[in-house]
Amino acid sequence: MDPIPDLSDEFPNWLELPRDVTASILLRLGAVEILTSAQMVCSPWRNLCKDPSMWRAIDMGNNNHWNDDELNTICRDAVDRSCGQLVDINLEYFGTDKLLRHIADGSSQLKRLRLVHCYYDISDEGLSEVAAKLPLLEELAISYCPFSKEALKAVGRSCPLLKSLKFNNQDYGLPRIECDEEALAIAENMPRLRHLQLFGNNLTNDGLQAILDGCPHLESFDLRQCFSVKLTGNLERRCAQQIKNLRLPHDSTDDYEFGAELDGYGSFDDDYPSGSSDIDHLSHSDYYEFSDGSNFSDLYDSDYDYDDYYDRNQNFNYGDFYLD
């Protein structure tokens, strides 16, 4: 009879992995999976998940199986675990003024803030109040949130180190109403900007001119779906000379991180009959980079079977199972 093989020689002991390797693996799960699953596996993982260095970046995206109250609670706990070391946070499809205040109160070192589809639970006043507590903020990404020029002004005044701004419009597919208020707020209050994305904005040539004047250090500028901008003549030449990486209103949206179908709106203007201009050669980089900061997608495990996880945990209550 053949001896029983020693399986320890074939399969690694995950508990014997170096601490930094284990940390790297856990970070790919994201904050929700760490706090509701991974930390419960064993004591070494539990202790590692308490380390503040694990929470310098918090990704709260792609969590469709959790309600807003649960996500707010989980996020607060993750921020608390950072012990003031948080520098990068991503909130998607949830968030409140109260949560933002909690983040700001415990994260004076925060450099990167990303808000996506936060709808109406975070107000202009809430974002303005929080900005006053984040003087080191360098990168702000706002996509499809109903903030106005007042919030942009407050951010610009309170965050003098801001170098990257994404302010993307959820109404890019609707008929255009020209408006330069947001562009002027940026031009007058964010002089150190180097990277700017205004996808689907309603600014006109006047707003563009103001940004070029008020943001002299601008290196990259994304104007895709900004169909009220007509780049011709001197303005076209100035953009070509001043902006290293320029995306034009009719440029391809294939590399845009959100859906960008126009559904019949936003037809091409006669100024650009072929969808390009004389400086089109400036706008075909394979990847439009706004910063050299962390990429939340690198921390998210896209292969994880969340449907299976949900089926096995339909009655899971974060408050019942969370371990301090």
mmCIF file of C-alpha atoms in Angstrom:
data_model
loop_
_atom_site.group_PDB
_atom_site.id
_atom_site.type_symbol
_atom_site.label_atom_id
_atom_site.label_comp_id
_atom_site.label_asym_id
_atom_site.label_seq_id
_atom_site.Cartn_x
_atom_site.Cartn_y
_atom_site.Cartn_z
ATOM 1 C CA MET A 1 0.000 0.000 0.000
ATOM 2 C CA ASP A 2 1.431 3.325 -1.043
ATOM 3 C CA PRO A 3 2.038 5.815 1.749
ATOM 4 C CA ILE A 4 -0.370 8.747 2.097
ATOM 5 C CA PRO A 5 1.280 11.749 0.414
ATOM 6 C CA ASP A 6 2.183 14.694 2.555
ATOM 7 C CA LEU A 7 -0.017 17.451 1.085
ATOM 8 C CA SER A 8 1.973 20.106 2.921
ATOM 9 C CA ASP A 9 4.680 19.606 0.328
ATOM 10 C CA GLU A 10 2.241 20.400 -2.496
ATOM 11 C CA PHE A 11 0.154 23.235 -1.066
ATOM 12 C CA PRO A 12 1.607 26.305 0.657
ATOM 13 C CA ASN A 13 0.642 27.245 4.172
ATOM 14 C CA TRP A 14 -0.946 30.661 3.711
ATOM 15 C CA LEU A 15 -0.215 31.522 7.321
ATOM 16 C CA GLU A 16 3.518 31.229 6.661
ATOM 17 C CA LEU A 17 3.566 33.880 3.941
ATOM 18 C CA PRO A 18 5.603 36.996 4.722
ATOM 19 C CA ARG A 19 3.529 39.692 6.364
ATOM 20 C CA ASP A 20 3.892 42.140 3.468
ATOM 21 C CA VAL A 21 2.767 39.500 0.951
ATOM 22 C CA THR A 22 -0.310 38.678 3.037
ATOM 23 C CA ALA A 23 -1.100 42.377 3.355
ATOM 24 C CA SER A 24 -0.857 42.809 -0.414
ATOM 25 C CA ILE A 25 -3.265 39.920 -0.969
ATOM 26 C CA LEU A 26 -5.778 41.220 1.565
ATOM 27 C CA LEU A 27 -5.718 44.732 0.132
ATOM 28 C CA ARG A 28 -6.945 43.384 -3.185
ATOM 29 C CA LEU A 29 -10.197 42.393 -1.490
ATOM 30 C CA GLY A 30 -11.188 45.952 -0.600
ATOM 31 C CA ALA A 31 -12.348 47.375 2.713
ATOM 32 C CA VAL A 32 -15.728 45.633 2.835
ATOM 33 C CA GLU A 33 -14.387 42.128 2.280
ATOM 34 C CA ILE A 34 -11.568 42.668 4.752
ATOM 35 C CA LEU A 35 -13.860 43.815 7.546
ATOM 36 C CA THR A 36 -16.701 41.359 6.960
ATOM 37 C CA SER A 37 -14.801 38.237 5.901
ATOM 38 C CA ALA A 38 -11.017 38.145 5.696
ATOM 39 C CA GLN A 39 -10.269 39.298 9.226
ATOM 40 C CA MET A 40 -12.347 36.423 10.591
ATOM 41 C CA VAL A 41 -10.245 33.702 8.979
ATOM 42 C CA CYS A 42 -7.570 33.448 11.666
ATOM 43 C CA SER A 43 -5.829 35.393 14.416
ATOM 44 C CA PRO A 44 -2.784 36.427 12.328
ATOM 45 C CA TRP A 45 -5.047 37.874 9.640
ATOM 46 C CA ARG A 46 -7.191 39.539 12.275
ATOM 47 C CA ASN A 47 -4.147 41.200 13.832
ATOM 48 C CA LEU A 48 -2.861 42.292 10.431
ATOM 49 C CA CYS A 49 -6.237 43.806 9.572
ATOM 50 C CA LYS A 50 -5.949 45.997 12.654
ATOM 51 C CA ASP A 51 -2.669 47.511 11.476
ATOM 52 C CA PRO A 52 -3.223 51.203 10.556
ATOM 53 C CA SER A 53 -0.896 50.815 7.582
ATOM 54 C CA MET A 54 -3.524 48.542 6.002
ATOM 55 C CA TRP A 55 -5.906 51.481 5.877
ATOM 56 C CA ARG A 56 -3.857 54.222 4.218
ATOM 57 C CA ALA A 57 -6.044 53.668 1.128
ATOM 58 C CA ILE A 58 -9.712 52.719 1.491
ATOM 59 C CA ASP A 59 -11.699 51.499 -1.505
ATOM 60 C CA MET A 60 -15.464 51.545 -0.926
ATOM 61 C CA GLY A 61 -16.510 50.872 -4.509
ATOM 62 C CA ASN A 62 -18.317 47.978 -6.220
ATOM 63 C CA ASN A 63 -20.343 46.911 -3.165
ATOM 64 C CA ASN A 64 -23.803 46.519 -4.651
ATOM 65 C CA HIS A 65 -24.974 43.893 -2.164
ATOM 66 C CA TRP A 66 -24.821 46.222 0.838
ATOM 67 C CA ASN A 67 -27.252 48.943 1.802
ATOM 68 C CA ASP A 68 -26.187 52.523 2.469
ATOM 69 C CA ASP A 69 -26.355 52.266 6.262
ATOM 70 C CA GLU A 70 -24.112 49.202 6.264
ATOM 71 C CA LEU A 71 -21.618 50.840 3.922
ATOM 72 C CA ASN A 72 -21.516 53.989 6.028
ATOM 73 C CA THR A 73 -20.827 51.926 9.159
ATOM 74 C CA ILE A 74 -18.125 49.851 7.469
ATOM 75 C CA CYS A 75 -16.470 52.969 6.067
ATOM 76 C CA ARG A 76 -16.413 54.685 9.473
ATOM 77 C CA ASP A 77 -14.747 51.621 10.987
ATOM 78 C CA ALA A 78 -12.158 51.509 8.217
ATOM 79 C CA VAL A 79 -11.350 55.195 8.736
ATOM 80 C CA ASP A 80 -11.006 54.642 12.482
ATOM 81 C CA ARG A 81 -8.568 51.805 11.902
ATOM 82 C CA SER A 82 -6.325 54.104 9.857
ATOM 83 C CA CYS A 83 -5.531 56.065 13.041
ATOM 84 C CA GLY A 84 -4.998 59.244 11.041
ATOM 85 C CA GLN A 85 -2.834 57.630 8.334
ATOM 86 C CA LEU A 86 -5.521 57.679 5.621
ATOM 87 C CA VAL A 87 -4.337 59.386 2.432
ATOM 88 C CA ASP A 88 -6.662 57.957 -0.239
ATOM 89 C CA ILE A 89 -10.392 57.099 -0.174
ATOM 90 C CA ASN A 90 -12.985 56.142 -2.772
ATOM 91 C CA LEU A 91 -16.754 56.336 -2.131
ATOM 92 C CA GLU A 92 -19.199 55.054 -4.739
ATOM 93 C CA TYR A 93 -23.012 55.145 -4.688
ATOM 94 C CA PHE A 94 -23.253 56.049 -1.013
ATOM 95 C CA GLY A 95 -22.080 58.630 1.495
ATOM 96 C CA THR A 96 -23.491 61.428 3.623
ATOM 97 C CA ASP A 97 -22.365 64.776 4.972
ATOM 98 C CA LYS A 98 -21.963 63.114 8.354
ATOM 99 C CA LEU A 99 -19.708 60.410 6.935
ATOM 100 C CA LEU A 100 -17.566 62.964 5.108
ATOM 101 C CA ARG A 101 -17.140 64.899 8.354
ATOM 102 C CA HIS A 102 -16.049 61.717 10.114
ATOM 103 C CA ILE A 103 -13.489 61.063 7.381
ATOM 104 C CA ALA A 104 -12.136 64.616 7.513
ATOM 105 C CA ASP A 105 -12.006 64.755 11.314
ATOM 106 C CA GLY A 106 -9.834 61.645 11.457
ATOM 107 C CA SER A 107 -7.812 62.098 8.276
ATOM 108 C CA SER A 108 -5.901 65.355 8.263
ATOM 109 C CA GLN A 109 -3.305 63.777 5.934
ATOM 110 C CA LEU A 110 -5.830 62.940 3.202
ATOM 111 C CA LYS A 111 -4.465 63.655 -0.275
ATOM 112 C CA ARG A 112 -6.915 61.890 -2.591
ATOM 113 C CA LEU A 113 -10.726 61.859 -2.435
ATOM 114 C CA ARG A 114 -12.993 60.207 -5.023
ATOM 115 C CA LEU A 115 -16.788 60.573 -4.994
ATOM 116 C CA VAL A 116 -18.874 58.713 -7.598
ATOM 117 C CA HIS A 117 -22.666 58.768 -7.901
ATOM 118 C CA CYS A 118 -23.138 60.085 -4.365
ATOM 119 C CA TYR A 119 -26.380 61.712 -5.492
ATOM 120 C CA TYR A 120 -28.056 63.989 -2.934
ATOM 121 C CA ASP A 121 -26.831 62.734 0.444
ATOM 122 C CA ILE A 122 -23.671 64.849 0.234
ATOM 123 C CA SER A 123 -24.438 68.542 -0.090
ATOM 124 C CA ASP A 124 -22.521 71.577 -1.262
ATOM 125 C CA GLU A 125 -22.323 72.677 2.352
ATOM 126 C CA GLY A 126 -21.051 69.269 3.466
ATOM 127 C CA LEU A 127 -18.278 69.146 0.874
ATOM 128 C CA SER A 128 -17.327 72.766 1.614
ATOM 129 C CA GLU A 129 -17.094 72.093 5.345
ATOM 130 C CA VAL A 130 -14.974 69.008 4.793
ATOM 131 C CA ALA A 131 -12.641 70.764 2.350
ATOM 132 C CA ALA A 132 -11.741 73.262 5.078
ATOM 133 C CA LYS A 133 -10.360 70.341 7.111
ATOM 134 C CA LEU A 134 -8.259 68.889 4.276
ATOM 135 C CA PRO A 135 -5.499 71.415 3.539
ATOM 136 C CA LEU A 136 -3.225 68.695 2.087
ATOM 137 C CA LEU A 137 -5.724 67.471 -0.501
ATOM 138 C CA GLU A 138 -4.022 67.123 -3.883
ATOM 139 C CA GLU A 139 -6.504 65.140 -5.963
ATOM 140 C CA LEU A 140 -10.300 65.358 -6.059
ATOM 141 C CA ALA A 141 -12.412 63.235 -8.401
ATOM 142 C CA ILE A 142 -16.142 63.960 -8.533
ATOM 143 C CA SER A 143 -18.249 62.052 -11.032
ATOM 144 C CA TYR A 144 -22.011 62.381 -11.340
ATOM 145 C CA CYS A 145 -22.625 64.151 -8.043
ATOM 146 C CA PRO A 146 -24.837 67.287 -7.950
ATOM 147 C CA PHE A 147 -22.301 69.776 -6.605
ATOM 148 C CA SER A 148 -22.382 73.387 -7.730
ATOM 149 C CA LYS A 149 -19.919 76.186 -8.316
ATOM 150 C CA GLU A 150 -20.095 77.057 -4.598
ATOM 151 C CA ALA A 151 -18.568 73.726 -3.600
ATOM 152 C CA LEU A 152 -15.825 74.150 -6.200
ATOM 153 C CA LYS A 153 -15.023 77.619 -4.882
ATOM 154 C CA ALA A 154 -14.795 76.307 -1.322
ATOM 155 C CA VAL A 155 -12.527 73.441 -2.364
ATOM 156 C CA GLY A 156 -10.257 75.806 -4.254
ATOM 157 C CA ARG A 157 -9.976 78.233 -1.339
ATOM 158 C CA SER A 158 -9.436 75.541 1.295
ATOM 159 C CA CYS A 159 -7.126 73.182 -0.621
ATOM 160 C CA PRO A 160 -4.238 75.254 -1.998
ATOM 161 C CA LEU A 161 -2.239 72.138 -2.965
ATOM 162 C CA LEU A 162 -4.946 70.767 -5.258
ATOM 163 C CA LYS A 163 -3.308 69.674 -8.502
ATOM 164 C CA SER A 164 -5.823 67.240 -10.014
ATOM 165 C CA LEU A 165 -9.571 67.701 -10.443
ATOM 166 C CA LYS A 166 -12.153 65.533 -12.147
ATOM 167 C CA PHE A 167 -15.594 67.112 -12.277
ATOM 168 C CA ASN A 168 -17.714 64.974 -14.569
ATOM 169 C CA ASN A 169 -21.292 65.764 -15.537
ATOM 170 C CA GLN A 170 -24.098 63.196 -15.406
ATOM 171 C CA ASP A 171 -26.161 65.180 -17.946
ATOM 172 C CA TYR A 172 -23.683 64.935 -20.829
ATOM 173 C CA GLY A 173 -26.252 63.117 -22.984
ATOM 174 C CA LEU A 174 -28.967 65.776 -22.620
ATOM 175 C CA PRO A 175 -29.561 68.936 -24.678
ATOM 176 C CA ARG A 176 -26.938 71.553 -23.897
ATOM 177 C CA ILE A 177 -27.473 74.648 -21.763
ATOM 178 C CA GLU A 178 -24.313 76.715 -21.966
ATOM 179 C CA CYS A 179 -22.921 77.717 -18.582
ATOM 180 C CA ASP A 180 -19.462 78.885 -17.491
ATOM 181 C CA GLU A 181 -20.090 79.143 -13.747
ATOM 182 C CA GLU A 182 -18.189 75.970 -12.843
ATOM 183 C CA ALA A 183 -15.343 76.792 -15.225
ATOM 184 C CA LEU A 184 -14.989 80.253 -13.682
ATOM 185 C CA ALA A 185 -15.034 78.807 -10.159
ATOM 186 C CA ILE A 186 -12.147 76.542 -11.147
ATOM 187 C CA ALA A 187 -10.233 79.283 -12.959
ATOM 188 C CA GLU A 188 -10.510 81.740 -10.085
ATOM 189 C CA ASN A 189 -9.771 79.378 -7.186
ATOM 190 C CA MET A 190 -7.487 76.548 -8.361
ATOM 191 C CA PRO A 191 -4.320 78.140 -9.761
ATOM 192 C CA ARG A 192 -2.076 75.116 -9.115
ATOM 193 C CA LEU A 193 -4.088 72.613 -11.137
ATOM 194 C CA ARG A 194 -2.038 70.400 -13.427
ATOM 195 C CA HIS A 195 -4.702 67.868 -14.438
ATOM 196 C CA LEU A 196 -8.347 68.669 -15.184
ATOM 197 C CA GLN A 197 -11.199 66.535 -16.487
ATOM 198 C CA LEU A 198 -14.556 68.186 -17.250
ATOM 199 C CA PHE A 199 -16.299 65.372 -19.101
ATOM 200 C CA GLY A 200 -19.714 66.510 -20.361
ATOM 201 C CA ASN A 201 -19.462 70.024 -18.958
ATOM 202 C CA ASN A 202 -21.476 72.940 -20.375
ATOM 203 C CA LEU A 203 -18.609 75.430 -20.505
ATOM 204 C CA THR A 204 -18.106 77.610 -23.574
ATOM 205 C CA ASN A 205 -15.027 79.168 -25.137
ATOM 206 C CA ASP A 206 -15.210 81.912 -22.494
ATOM 207 C CA GLY A 207 -14.949 79.350 -19.707
ATOM 208 C CA LEU A 208 -12.112 77.571 -21.456
ATOM 209 C CA GLN A 209 -10.256 80.852 -21.904
ATOM 210 C CA ALA A 210 -10.700 81.632 -18.200
ATOM 211 C CA ILE A 211 -9.268 78.245 -17.205
ATOM 212 C CA LEU A 212 -6.250 78.701 -19.463
ATOM 213 C CA ASP A 213 -5.647 82.119 -17.859
ATOM 214 C CA GLY A 214 -6.294 81.054 -14.257
ATOM 215 C CA CYS A 215 -4.543 77.673 -14.332
ATOM 216 C CA PRO A 216 -1.175 78.379 -16.003
ATOM 217 C CA HIS A 217 0.371 75.079 -14.862
ATOM 218 C CA LEU A 218 -2.269 72.893 -16.527
ATOM 219 C CA GLU A 219 -0.672 69.930 -18.318
ATOM 220 C CA SER A 220 -3.640 67.688 -19.158
ATOM 221 C CA PHE A 221 -7.189 68.739 -19.932
ATOM 222 C CA ASP A 222 -10.092 66.432 -20.827
ATOM 223 C CA LEU A 223 -12.905 68.256 -22.662
ATOM 224 C CA ARG A 224 -14.659 65.230 -24.079
ATOM 225 C CA GLN A 225 -18.407 65.673 -24.606
ATOM 226 C CA CYS A 226 -18.086 69.430 -23.906
ATOM 227 C CA PHE A 227 -19.933 70.305 -27.089
ATOM 228 C CA SER A 228 -20.330 74.019 -26.374
ATOM 229 C CA VAL A 229 -16.583 74.472 -26.824
ATOM 230 C CA LYS A 230 -15.568 75.404 -30.369
ATOM 231 C CA LEU A 231 -11.807 75.212 -30.760
ATOM 232 C CA THR A 232 -10.769 77.467 -33.604
ATOM 233 C CA GLY A 233 -8.251 80.201 -34.367
ATOM 234 C CA ASN A 234 -6.195 81.670 -31.534
ATOM 235 C CA LEU A 235 -7.892 79.596 -28.850
ATOM 236 C CA GLU A 236 -7.046 76.394 -30.687
ATOM 237 C CA ARG A 237 -3.429 77.449 -31.096
ATOM 238 C CA ARG A 238 -3.155 78.422 -27.433
ATOM 239 C CA CYS A 239 -4.494 75.051 -26.290
ATOM 240 C CA ALA A 240 -1.975 73.306 -28.525
ATOM 241 C CA GLN A 241 0.869 75.363 -27.057
ATOM 242 C CA GLN A 242 -0.159 75.316 -23.377
ATOM 243 C CA ILE A 243 -1.673 71.844 -22.841
ATOM 244 C CA LYS A 244 0.520 68.766 -23.297
ATOM 245 C CA ASN A 245 -2.320 66.214 -23.185
ATOM 246 C CA LEU A 246 -5.591 67.538 -24.577
ATOM 247 C CA ARG A 247 -8.781 65.546 -25.139
ATOM 248 C CA LEU A 248 -11.209 67.278 -27.491
ATOM 249 C CA PRO A 249 -15.039 67.332 -27.273
ATOM 250 C CA HIS A 250 -15.515 64.697 -29.983
ATOM 251 C CA ASP A 251 -12.613 62.453 -29.046
ATOM 252 C CA SER A 252 -13.224 58.770 -28.437
ATOM 253 C CA THR A 253 -14.622 57.792 -25.038
ATOM 254 C CA ASP A 254 -13.460 54.180 -25.268
ATOM 255 C CA ASP A 255 -11.060 54.630 -22.348
ATOM 256 C CA TYR A 256 -13.517 56.612 -20.209
ATOM 257 C CA GLU A 257 -14.206 54.708 -16.994
ATOM 258 C CA PHE A 258 -17.979 55.263 -17.111
ATOM 259 C CA GLY A 259 -20.510 54.687 -19.859
ATOM 260 C CA ALA A 260 -20.684 57.543 -22.360
ATOM 261 C CA GLU A 261 -23.379 56.731 -24.894
ATOM 262 C CA LEU A 262 -25.120 59.849 -26.191
ATOM 263 C CA ASP A 263 -28.451 58.209 -27.134
ATOM 264 C CA GLY A 264 -29.095 60.589 -29.992
ATOM 265 C CA TYR A 265 -27.970 63.796 -28.294
ATOM 266 C CA GLY A 266 -24.805 65.778 -28.722
ATOM 267 C CA SER A 267 -24.525 65.544 -32.477
ATOM 268 C CA PHE A 268 -21.256 66.544 -34.090
ATOM 269 C CA ASP A 269 -20.884 70.245 -34.782
ATOM 270 C CA ASP A 270 -20.116 71.620 -38.226
ATOM 271 C CA ASP A 271 -16.813 72.923 -36.892
ATOM 272 C CA TYR A 272 -15.646 69.299 -36.530
ATOM 273 C CA PRO A 273 -17.277 67.408 -39.406
ATOM 274 C CA SER A 274 -14.918 64.479 -39.026
ATOM 275 C CA GLY A 275 -14.919 64.444 -35.237
ATOM 276 C CA SER A 276 -11.470 66.036 -34.981
ATOM 277 C CA SER A 277 -9.635 69.333 -35.381
ATOM 278 C CA ASP A 278 -6.242 70.563 -36.495
ATOM 279 C CA ILE A 279 -4.777 69.561 -33.138
ATOM 280 C CA ASP A 280 -6.310 66.109 -33.098
ATOM 281 C CA HIS A 281 -2.844 64.589 -32.990
ATOM 282 C CA LEU A 282 -2.589 65.743 -29.372
ATOM 283 C CA SER A 283 -5.524 63.665 -28.225
ATOM 284 C CA HIS A 284 -4.935 60.026 -29.083
ATOM 285 C CA SER A 285 -2.855 58.722 -26.190
ATOM 286 C CA ASP A 286 -3.750 55.160 -25.283
ATOM 287 C CA TYR A 287 -4.235 56.010 -21.631
ATOM 288 C CA TYR A 288 -5.114 59.380 -20.150
ATOM 289 C CA GLU A 289 -3.335 59.679 -16.811
ATOM 290 C CA PHE A 290 -4.329 62.323 -14.325
ATOM 291 C CA SER A 291 -1.900 61.527 -11.555
ATOM 292 C CA ASP A 292 0.767 59.156 -10.366
ATOM 293 C CA GLY A 293 -1.259 58.281 -7.275
ATOM 294 C CA SER A 294 -2.717 54.944 -6.302
ATOM 295 C CA ASN A 295 -5.216 53.210 -8.561
ATOM 296 C CA PHE A 296 -8.169 51.748 -6.698
ATOM 297 C CA SER A 297 -8.782 49.242 -9.471
ATOM 298 C CA ASP A 298 -5.465 47.639 -8.523
ATOM 299 C CA LEU A 299 -6.867 46.893 -5.064
ATOM 300 C CA TYR A 300 -10.137 45.409 -6.294
ATOM 301 C CA ASP A 301 -10.357 41.743 -7.208
ATOM 302 C CA SER A 302 -12.597 41.752 -10.282
ATOM 303 C CA ASP A 303 -12.629 37.929 -10.443
ATOM 304 C CA TYR A 304 -14.279 37.511 -7.055
ATOM 305 C CA ASP A 305 -17.725 35.887 -7.307
ATOM 306 C CA TYR A 306 -19.848 38.431 -5.451
ATOM 307 C CA ASP A 307 -23.109 36.787 -6.551
ATOM 308 C CA ASP A 308 -22.028 33.552 -4.914
ATOM 309 C CA TYR A 309 -20.927 35.440 -1.808
ATOM 310 C CA TYR A 310 -24.307 37.153 -1.601
ATOM 311 C CA ASP A 311 -26.210 33.880 -2.021
ATOM 312 C CA ARG A 312 -24.311 32.426 0.914
ATOM 313 C CA ASN A 313 -24.752 35.492 3.112
ATOM 314 C CA GLN A 314 -28.195 36.908 2.375
ATOM 315 C CA ASN A 315 -28.960 37.378 6.040
ATOM 316 C CA PHE A 316 -25.564 38.767 6.935
ATOM 317 C CA ASN A 317 -25.751 41.772 9.232
ATOM 318 C CA TYR A 318 -22.558 43.748 9.498
ATOM 319 C CA GLY A 319 -23.400 45.019 12.955
ATOM 320 C CA ASP A 320 -23.923 41.469 14.249
ATOM 321 C CA PHE A 321 -20.693 40.000 12.882
ATOM 322 C CA TYR A 322 -18.148 42.794 12.934
ATOM 323 C CA LEU A 323 -15.246 42.200 15.300
ATOM 324 C CA ASP A 324 -13.502 45.168 16.906
#
